[in-house]
Tab-separated table of C-alpha atoms in Angstrom:
chain	number	residue	atom	x	y	z
A	1	MET	CA	0.000	0.000	0.000
A	2	PRO	CA	2.873	2.500	0.507
A	3	ALA	CA	3.097	2.929	-3.265
A	4	SER	CA	-0.562	3.967	-3.433
A	5	ILE	CA	-0.101	6.481	-0.628
A	6	THR	CA	2.952	7.975	-2.316
A	7	PHE	CA	1.073	8.150	-5.620
A	8	THR	CA	-1.786	9.997	-3.953
A	9	ILE	CA	0.546	12.474	-2.266
A	10	VAL	CA	2.427	13.132	-5.493
A	11	ARG	CA	-0.727	13.490	-7.567
A	12	ASP	CA	-2.708	15.521	-5.047
A	13	PRO	CA	-1.405	18.991	-6.101
A	14	ILE	CA	-2.159	18.158	-9.730
A	15	MET	CA	-5.658	16.970	-8.846
A	16	VAL	CA	-6.301	20.109	-6.826
A	17	THR	CA	-5.106	22.248	-9.731
A	18	HIS	CA	-7.473	20.431	-12.082
A	19	SER	CA	-10.297	20.071	-9.561
A	20	HIS	CA	-12.781	20.999	-12.305
A	21	SER	CA	-12.071	17.837	-14.282
A	22	PRO	CA	-14.511	14.879	-14.332
A	23	ARG	CA	-11.674	12.563	-13.320
A	24	TRP	CA	-11.135	14.578	-10.141
A	25	LYS	CA	-14.841	14.339	-9.310
A	26	TRP	CA	-14.782	10.600	-9.922
A	27	LEU	CA	-11.649	10.098	-7.827
A	28	LYS	CA	-13.009	12.326	-5.061
A	29	GLU	CA	-16.331	10.461	-4.956
A	30	ARG	CA	-14.474	7.153	-5.062
A	31	GLY	CA	-12.222	8.302	-2.220
A	32	GLU	CA	-15.200	9.403	-0.133
A	33	ASN	CA	-16.881	6.057	-0.741
A	34	GLN	CA	-13.741	4.239	0.415
A	35	LYS	CA	-13.634	6.385	3.573
A	36	HIS	CA	-17.258	5.530	4.354
A	37	VAL	CA	-16.601	1.832	3.792
A	38	ALA	CA	-13.491	1.929	5.982
A	39	SER	CA	-15.248	3.780	8.809
A	40	SER	CA	-18.394	1.643	8.756
């Protein structure tokens, strides 16, 4: 999993910069869904 965390950290500034893109929305929704699953 460390690779995934590093990837997220590296990509985060780019995603924030392009927060208007559909991919960002999809990733954000996917991330929120994963958080809900993990916390439930």
